[in-house]
Amino acid sequence: MNRLTEREQVLIIIALLLGFAYIFTNYFWQPLSVRYTQTKADLAAKRAELEWLKKGAQGETKEKNAKLMRTYEEMAKRVPDSPRTAELLYLLEEKAALEGITLLNMQLMGEPQVNNQAVVMPVVVETTGSNKATLKFLSQLESFPRLITVPGFTWQYTGDKLAGRFQLAVYSWPADSVKVK
């Protein structure tokens, strides 16, 4: 076999070095360079976002906190202040749904009063529904587990519905006068 000349050997070595350089550049250096550039861009974006948060988001955070406080206050108004009130609200909503009317609002009108060992809670209830359903709802108040009287009411027609505002006196026993065996 013939030996390669010195020129051929140099050409083969140069071809191998160029092949190695091509493989190194395409499969190692170029992906690292792309990843480095992307990481550098992400870092710049995060720094800009951090600066924006430091400067501008303080007011936005206060707005979010104020919005959360308003939402909390609105929800707190819906929470009954005592178990008696919660029970009454549940019973009123149940009877209203049964009769097909909408219970819009229930509000205590002052503090409960103690009369002859009974507690009287003055309550105002606002409803909407048909005339027949509203009258049936008022008659169903008699079947409550507590005595309820209706000392006053007002209503008006709005289209085909009757909007009513009823004053109720809800009687119950004080918790300390009930004896549990």
XYZ file of C-alpha atoms in Angstrom:
181
model
C 0.000 0.000 0.000
C 1.011 3.416 -0.730
C 1.646 5.788 2.003
C -0.045 9.137 1.984
C 2.027 12.051 1.072
C 2.644 14.826 3.484
C 0.269 17.140 1.610
C -2.545 14.565 1.741
C -1.994 14.064 5.462
C -2.236 17.810 6.096
C -5.448 18.004 4.035
C -7.026 15.114 5.998
C -6.073 16.711 9.325
C -7.529 20.061 8.197
C -10.755 18.298 7.043
C -11.041 16.525 10.414
C -10.459 19.778 12.313
C -13.051 21.594 10.190
C -15.546 18.749 10.759
C -14.908 18.848 14.489
C -15.288 22.660 14.519
C -18.562 22.378 12.544
C -19.986 19.766 14.942
C -18.819 21.730 18.010
C -20.363 24.966 16.700
C -23.722 23.512 15.611
C -24.361 21.088 18.452
C -22.696 22.727 21.433
C -21.836 26.401 21.029
C -24.918 27.599 19.096
C -27.536 26.087 21.525
C -25.618 27.576 24.463
C -25.536 30.948 22.754
C -29.293 30.874 22.035
C -30.063 29.851 25.613
C -27.760 32.579 26.950
C -29.451 35.228 24.797
C -32.943 34.066 25.847
C -31.974 34.015 29.539
C -30.504 37.506 29.229
C -33.745 38.783 27.623
C -35.856 37.080 30.337
C -33.702 38.652 33.017
C -34.142 42.119 31.495
C -37.929 41.601 31.319
C -38.084 40.449 34.953
C -36.003 43.447 36.066
C -38.330 45.804 34.211
C -41.367 44.090 35.780
C -39.775 44.340 39.224
C -39.133 48.056 38.753
C -42.721 48.535 37.572
C -44.017 46.684 40.622
C -41.858 48.783 42.926
C -43.036 52.053 41.389
C -46.557 51.596 40.082
C -48.097 48.615 41.771
C -48.210 50.214 45.202
C -51.271 52.226 44.195
C -52.756 49.208 42.450
C -52.258 47.093 45.576
C -54.084 49.711 47.631
C -56.952 49.622 45.122
C -57.105 45.836 45.330
C -57.105 45.979 49.136
C -59.880 48.585 49.116
C -61.902 46.434 46.715
C -61.408 43.394 48.945
C -62.511 45.399 51.993
C -65.681 46.549 50.197
C -66.429 42.949 49.208
C -65.818 41.795 52.788
C -68.108 44.500 54.191
C -70.870 43.595 51.710
C -70.586 39.926 52.663
C -70.476 40.730 56.375
C -73.825 42.494 56.027
C -75.328 39.222 54.810
C -74.144 37.200 57.802
C -76.868 36.926 60.450
C -75.922 38.492 63.761
C -77.370 35.694 65.916
C -78.577 32.103 65.595
C -82.168 33.302 66.020
C -81.798 35.668 63.086
C -80.184 32.943 60.968
C -83.022 30.540 61.743
C -85.637 33.173 60.937
C -83.943 34.046 57.646
C -83.772 30.371 56.705
C -87.456 29.814 57.501
C -88.520 32.956 55.613
C -86.488 31.993 52.541
C -87.862 28.452 52.662
C -91.483 29.652 52.828
C -90.891 32.278 50.135
C -89.369 29.721 47.763
C -92.203 27.293 48.505
C -94.800 29.911 47.565
C -92.876 31.155 44.514
C -92.014 34.643 45.682
C -88.620 36.306 45.952
C -87.320 37.419 49.339
C -85.407 40.612 48.539
C -84.391 41.790 51.981
C -84.781 40.987 55.666
C -83.702 43.556 58.204
C -83.894 43.760 61.985
C -85.497 46.989 63.113
C -83.847 47.647 66.435
C -82.901 45.410 69.323
C -85.025 42.453 70.440
C -87.281 43.372 73.358
C -88.290 41.164 76.271
C -92.053 41.195 76.999
C -93.547 38.837 79.620
C -90.725 36.299 79.308
C -90.900 36.362 75.504
C -88.416 37.976 73.170
C -89.918 40.091 70.396
C -87.759 40.842 67.359
C -89.071 43.560 65.050
C -88.233 42.625 61.454
C -88.926 44.165 58.056
C -89.181 41.823 55.057
C -89.311 42.896 51.409
C -90.682 40.502 48.781
C -91.844 40.391 45.176
C -94.230 37.926 43.608
C -97.756 37.432 42.429
C -100.712 38.648 44.487
C -101.875 35.104 45.260
C -98.385 33.902 46.211
C -97.803 36.909 48.486
C -101.071 36.379 50.332
C -100.302 32.668 50.688
C -96.846 33.554 52.043
C -98.414 35.802 54.674
C -100.820 33.033 55.686
C -97.917 30.547 55.851
C -96.220 32.703 58.477
C -98.711 31.230 60.957
C -97.189 27.757 60.518
C -93.741 28.890 61.654
C -92.214 27.279 64.740
C -92.437 30.742 66.348
C -95.328 33.097 66.760
C -95.196 35.821 64.105
C -97.565 38.760 63.831
C -97.763 41.269 61.003
C -98.383 44.691 62.591
C -98.005 46.556 59.299
C -97.436 46.171 55.587
C -97.276 48.161 52.387
C -97.353 46.908 48.839
C -97.533 48.168 45.328
C -97.924 46.645 41.891
C -95.007 46.827 39.502
C -96.155 45.335 36.236
C -97.610 41.915 36.970
C -95.796 41.528 40.284
C -96.614 42.689 43.766
C -93.769 44.302 45.731
C -94.410 44.054 49.447
C -92.764 45.438 52.570
C -93.967 43.662 55.702
C -93.302 44.531 59.314
C -93.111 41.380 61.410
C -92.980 40.859 65.152
C -91.240 37.539 65.782
C -91.739 36.021 69.251
C -89.455 33.479 70.876
C -88.356 32.401 74.331
C -85.178 33.816 75.835
C -82.348 31.305 75.833
C -81.929 31.397 79.639
C -85.621 30.708 80.347
C -85.654 27.455 78.357
C -84.981 24.473 80.587
C -83.194 21.520 79.010
C -83.576 18.111 80.639
